[in-house]
């Protein structure tokens, strides 16, 4: 899990069922776009890509309005040497962001934060967990550092 605060920990304005549904659908579209970029990068560099086990998403805003649980996709990238990167969506509900995805590899844990406003085009920024400093705009080429 990521160390980022979930919205569950704070008093938030009530979201309507339509707002929650729109965020869930937007999050799944963001993941599809992000995963397509990662797949393309990985396959052109000789990594194998397979779908991992889906991660369930049913968070407090969803429960509050009766939005059903949804599956979030995951990916596993594997080099010819057997090194792996696991790509795990965490949540669309993060304070001051539109979601986060963790990337786990033998070289460390990384977190992608979508710094866009909800429902705006994504602005993925990558941090190495525990390294401090500022994040870097995400480009799939950064994955090469994780393999």
PDB file of C-alpha atoms in Angstrom:
ATOM      1  CA  UNK A   1       0.000   0.000   0.000  1.00  0.00           C
ATOM      2  CA  UNK A   2       0.978   3.594  -0.529  1.00  0.00           C
ATOM      3  CA  UNK A   3       1.675   5.996   2.316  1.00  0.00           C
ATOM      4  CA  UNK A   4      -0.589   8.631   0.792  1.00  0.00           C
ATOM      5  CA  UNK A   5      -3.597   9.723   2.766  1.00  0.00           C
ATOM      6  CA  UNK A   6      -6.908   8.394   1.591  1.00  0.00           C
ATOM      7  CA  UNK A   7      -9.936  10.633   1.556  1.00  0.00           C
ATOM      8  CA  UNK A   8     -11.486   8.253   4.087  1.00  0.00           C
ATOM      9  CA  UNK A   9      -9.386   9.943   6.784  1.00  0.00           C
ATOM     10  CA  UNK A  10     -10.885  13.411   6.363  1.00  0.00           C
ATOM     11  CA  UNK A  11     -14.231  15.177   6.591  1.00  0.00           C
ATOM     12  CA  UNK A  12     -15.214  15.730   2.987  1.00  0.00           C
ATOM     13  CA  UNK A  13     -18.169  17.321   1.317  1.00  0.00           C
ATOM     14  CA  UNK A  14     -20.816  14.835   0.357  1.00  0.00           C
ATOM     15  CA  UNK A  15     -20.464  13.538  -3.166  1.00  0.00           C
ATOM     16  CA  UNK A  16     -23.554  12.628  -5.137  1.00  0.00           C
ATOM     17  CA  UNK A  17     -23.992   9.173  -6.594  1.00  0.00           C
ATOM     18  CA  UNK A  18     -23.467  10.688 -10.049  1.00  0.00           C
ATOM     19  CA  UNK A  19     -20.197  12.364  -8.965  1.00  0.00           C
ATOM     20  CA  UNK A  20     -18.869   9.149  -7.439  1.00  0.00           C
ATOM     21  CA  UNK A  21     -19.863   7.117 -10.497  1.00  0.00           C
ATOM     22  CA  UNK A  22     -18.183   9.648 -12.796  1.00  0.00           C
ATOM     23  CA  UNK A  23     -14.962   9.476 -10.736  1.00  0.00           C
ATOM     24  CA  UNK A  24     -14.949   5.672 -10.794  1.00  0.00           C
ATOM     25  CA  UNK A  25     -15.490   5.548 -14.552  1.00  0.00           C
ATOM     26  CA  UNK A  26     -12.877   8.267 -15.103  1.00  0.00           C
ATOM     27  CA  UNK A  27     -10.377   6.375 -12.936  1.00  0.00           C
ATOM     28  CA  UNK A  28     -10.853   3.161 -14.904  1.00  0.00           C
ATOM     29  CA  UNK A  29     -10.362   5.092 -18.181  1.00  0.00           C
ATOM     30  CA  UNK A  30      -7.189   6.690 -16.765  1.00  0.00           C
ATOM     31  CA  UNK A  31      -5.872   3.254 -15.858  1.00  0.00           C
ATOM     32  CA  UNK A  32      -6.688   1.871 -19.312  1.00  0.00           C
ATOM     33  CA  UNK A  33      -4.783   4.750 -20.948  1.00  0.00           C
ATOM     34  CA  UNK A  34      -1.826   4.469 -18.555  1.00  0.00           C
ATOM     35  CA  UNK A  35      -1.643   0.688 -18.935  1.00  0.00           C
ATOM     36  CA  UNK A  36      -1.777   0.964 -22.744  1.00  0.00           C
ATOM     37  CA  UNK A  37       1.231   3.322 -22.629  1.00  0.00           C
ATOM     38  CA  UNK A  38       3.116   0.996 -20.293  1.00  0.00           C
ATOM     39  CA  UNK A  39       2.275  -2.082 -22.432  1.00  0.00           C
ATOM     40  CA  UNK A  40       3.471  -0.364 -25.586  1.00  0.00           C
ATOM     41  CA  UNK A  41       6.734   0.719 -23.983  1.00  0.00           C
ATOM     42  CA  UNK A  42       7.380  -2.680 -22.414  1.00  0.00           C
ATOM     43  CA  UNK A  43       6.680  -4.805 -25.481  1.00  0.00           C
ATOM     44  CA  UNK A  44       8.850  -2.645 -27.751  1.00  0.00           C
ATOM     45  CA  UNK A  45      11.726  -3.229 -25.296  1.00  0.00           C
ATOM     46  CA  UNK A  46      11.373  -6.990 -25.106  1.00  0.00           C
ATOM     47  CA  UNK A  47       9.575  -7.219 -21.772  1.00  0.00           C
ATOM     48  CA  UNK A  48       6.691  -9.600 -21.432  1.00  0.00           C
ATOM     49  CA  UNK A  49       3.476  -8.117 -20.124  1.00  0.00           C
ATOM     50  CA  UNK A  50       0.677 -10.023 -18.510  1.00  0.00           C
ATOM     51  CA  UNK A  51      -2.448  -9.011 -16.699  1.00  0.00           C
ATOM     52  CA  UNK A  52      -2.200  -9.519 -12.970  1.00  0.00           C
ATOM     53  CA  UNK A  53      -5.001 -10.353 -10.589  1.00  0.00           C
ATOM     54  CA  UNK A  54      -7.596  -7.560 -10.518  1.00  0.00           C
ATOM     55  CA  UNK A  55      -7.631  -5.431  -7.376  1.00  0.00           C
ATOM     56  CA  UNK A  56     -11.060  -4.732  -5.917  1.00  0.00           C
ATOM     57  CA  UNK A  57     -12.067  -1.119  -5.454  1.00  0.00           C
ATOM     58  CA  UNK A  58     -14.823  -0.358  -2.973  1.00  0.00           C
ATOM     59  CA  UNK A  59     -13.992   2.691  -0.951  1.00  0.00           C
ATOM     60  CA  UNK A  60     -15.989   4.789   1.462  1.00  0.00           C
ATOM     61  CA  UNK A  61     -17.331   7.302  -1.103  1.00  0.00           C
ATOM     62  CA  UNK A  62     -18.541   4.368  -3.205  1.00  0.00           C
ATOM     63  CA  UNK A  63     -20.137   2.603  -0.250  1.00  0.00           C
ATOM     64  CA  UNK A  64     -21.792   5.815   0.910  1.00  0.00           C
ATOM     65  CA  UNK A  65     -23.711   6.247  -2.368  1.00  0.00           C
ATOM     66  CA  UNK A  66     -24.240   2.572  -3.206  1.00  0.00           C
ATOM     67  CA  UNK A  67     -21.728   2.443  -6.076  1.00  0.00           C
ATOM     68  CA  UNK A  68     -20.875  -1.230  -6.641  1.00  0.00           C
ATOM     69  CA  UNK A  69     -17.380  -2.584  -6.168  1.00  0.00           C
ATOM     70  CA  UNK A  70     -15.251  -2.575  -9.302  1.00  0.00           C
ATOM     71  CA  UNK A  71     -12.126  -4.426 -10.347  1.00  0.00           C
ATOM     72  CA  UNK A  72      -9.007  -2.422 -11.065  1.00  0.00           C
ATOM     73  CA  UNK A  73      -6.610  -3.983 -13.558  1.00  0.00           C
ATOM     74  CA  UNK A  74      -3.007  -4.782 -12.618  1.00  0.00           C
ATOM     75  CA  UNK A  75       0.028  -5.542 -14.759  1.00  0.00           C
ATOM     76  CA  UNK A  76       3.187  -7.585 -14.371  1.00  0.00           C
ATOM     77  CA  UNK A  77       6.163  -6.703 -16.564  1.00  0.00           C
ATOM     78  CA  UNK A  78       8.985  -9.255 -16.797  1.00  0.00           C
ATOM     79  CA  UNK A  79      12.448  -8.945 -18.324  1.00  0.00           C
ATOM     80  CA  UNK A  80      14.249 -11.837 -20.035  1.00  0.00           C
ATOM     81  CA  UNK A  81      16.323 -12.140 -16.829  1.00  0.00           C
ATOM     82  CA  UNK A  82      13.158 -12.621 -14.773  1.00  0.00           C
ATOM     83  CA  UNK A  83      13.097  -9.188 -13.133  1.00  0.00           C
ATOM     84  CA  UNK A  84       9.561  -7.952 -12.592  1.00  0.00           C
ATOM     85  CA  UNK A  85       7.666  -4.721 -12.155  1.00  0.00           C
ATOM     86  CA  UNK A  86       4.192  -5.007 -10.660  1.00  0.00           C
ATOM     87  CA  UNK A  87       1.787  -2.191 -11.469  1.00  0.00           C
ATOM     88  CA  UNK A  88      -0.931  -1.877  -8.804  1.00  0.00           C
ATOM     89  CA  UNK A  89      -3.639   0.789  -8.815  1.00  0.00           C
ATOM     90  CA  UNK A  90      -4.328   2.038  -5.308  1.00  0.00           C
ATOM     91  CA  UNK A  91      -7.196   4.533  -5.396  1.00  0.00           C
ATOM     92  CA  UNK A  92      -8.777   7.387  -7.317  1.00  0.00           C
ATOM     93  CA  UNK A  93      -9.415   9.191  -4.034  1.00  0.00           C
ATOM     94  CA  UNK A  94      -6.241  10.901  -2.883  1.00  0.00           C
ATOM     95  CA  UNK A  95      -6.071  14.401  -1.439  1.00  0.00           C
ATOM     96  CA  UNK A  96      -4.782  16.957  -3.950  1.00  0.00           C
ATOM     97  CA  UNK A  97      -4.665  14.371  -6.729  1.00  0.00           C
ATOM     98  CA  UNK A  98      -6.836  12.221  -8.953  1.00  0.00           C
ATOM     99  CA  UNK A  99      -5.416   8.881  -7.947  1.00  0.00           C
ATOM    100  CA  UNK A 100      -2.301   6.854  -7.361  1.00  0.00           C
ATOM    101  CA  UNK A 101      -0.719   3.682  -8.699  1.00  0.00           C
ATOM    102  CA  UNK A 102       2.145   1.814  -7.036  1.00  0.00           C
ATOM    103  CA  UNK A 103       4.940   0.195  -9.046  1.00  0.00           C
ATOM    104  CA  UNK A 104       6.936  -2.462  -7.221  1.00  0.00           C
ATOM    105  CA  UNK A 105      10.253  -3.785  -8.488  1.00  0.00           C
ATOM    106  CA  UNK A 106      13.436  -5.301  -7.154  1.00  0.00           C
ATOM    107  CA  UNK A 107      14.925  -1.796  -7.256  1.00  0.00           C
ATOM    108  CA  UNK A 108      12.295  -0.282  -4.988  1.00  0.00           C
ATOM    109  CA  UNK A 109       8.764   0.990  -4.685  1.00  0.00           C
ATOM    110  CA  UNK A 110       7.568   3.829  -6.857  1.00  0.00           C
ATOM    111  CA  UNK A 111       4.304   5.728  -6.792  1.00  0.00           C
ATOM    112  CA  UNK A 112       2.584   7.392  -9.704  1.00  0.00           C
ATOM    113  CA  UNK A 113       0.323  10.238  -8.631  1.00  0.00           C
ATOM    114  CA  UNK A 114      -2.111  11.774 -11.066  1.00  0.00           C
ATOM    115  CA  UNK A 115      -1.796  15.476 -10.230  1.00  0.00           C
ATOM    116  CA  UNK A 116      -4.680  16.486 -12.510  1.00  0.00           C
ATOM    117  CA  UNK A 117      -7.952  17.767 -11.180  1.00  0.00           C
ATOM    118  CA  UNK A 118     -10.678  15.104 -11.138  1.00  0.00           C
ATOM    119  CA  UNK A 119     -12.022  14.455 -14.628  1.00  0.00           C
ATOM    120  CA  UNK A 120      -9.253  16.571 -16.294  1.00  0.00           C
ATOM    121  CA  UNK A 121      -6.633  14.903 -18.526  1.00  0.00           C
ATOM    122  CA  UNK A 122      -4.092  12.940 -16.450  1.00  0.00           C
ATOM    123  CA  UNK A 123      -0.782  14.440 -15.285  1.00  0.00           C
ATOM    124  CA  UNK A 124       1.117  11.435 -13.943  1.00  0.00           C
ATOM    125  CA  UNK A 125       4.125  12.200 -11.728  1.00  0.00           C
ATOM    126  CA  UNK A 126       6.528   9.486 -10.501  1.00  0.00           C
ATOM    127  CA  UNK A 127       8.193   9.330  -7.080  1.00  0.00           C
ATOM    128  CA  UNK A 128      10.509   6.725  -5.641  1.00  0.00           C
ATOM    129  CA  UNK A 129       9.116   5.947  -2.195  1.00  0.00           C
ATOM    130  CA  UNK A 130      11.556   6.920   0.534  1.00  0.00           C
ATOM    131  CA  UNK A 131      13.821   8.909  -1.795  1.00  0.00           C
ATOM    132  CA  UNK A 132      12.346  12.325  -0.974  1.00  0.00           C
ATOM    133  CA  UNK A 133      12.602  15.175  -3.419  1.00  0.00           C
ATOM    134  CA  UNK A 134      10.160  16.038  -6.115  1.00  0.00           C
ATOM    135  CA  UNK A 135       8.465  13.731  -8.521  1.00  0.00           C
ATOM    136  CA  UNK A 136       9.226  13.540 -12.211  1.00  0.00           C
ATOM    137  CA  UNK A 137       6.642  13.768 -14.975  1.00  0.00           C
ATOM    138  CA  UNK A 138       5.945  10.182 -15.906  1.00  0.00           C
ATOM    139  CA  UNK A 139       7.189   8.838 -19.165  1.00  0.00           C
ATOM    140  CA  UNK A 140       7.209   5.084 -19.667  1.00  0.00           C
ATOM    141  CA  UNK A 141      10.958   5.382 -20.328  1.00  0.00           C
ATOM    142  CA  UNK A 142      11.335   5.870 -16.564  1.00  0.00           C
ATOM    143  CA  UNK A 143      10.330   2.226 -16.177  1.00  0.00           C
ATOM    144  CA  UNK A 144      13.763   1.274 -17.504  1.00  0.00           C
ATOM    145  CA  UNK A 145      15.210   2.446 -14.173  1.00  0.00           C
ATOM    146  CA  UNK A 146      13.035  -0.080 -12.351  1.00  0.00           C
ATOM    147  CA  UNK A 147      13.973  -3.190 -14.338  1.00  0.00           C
TER     148      UNK A 147
END
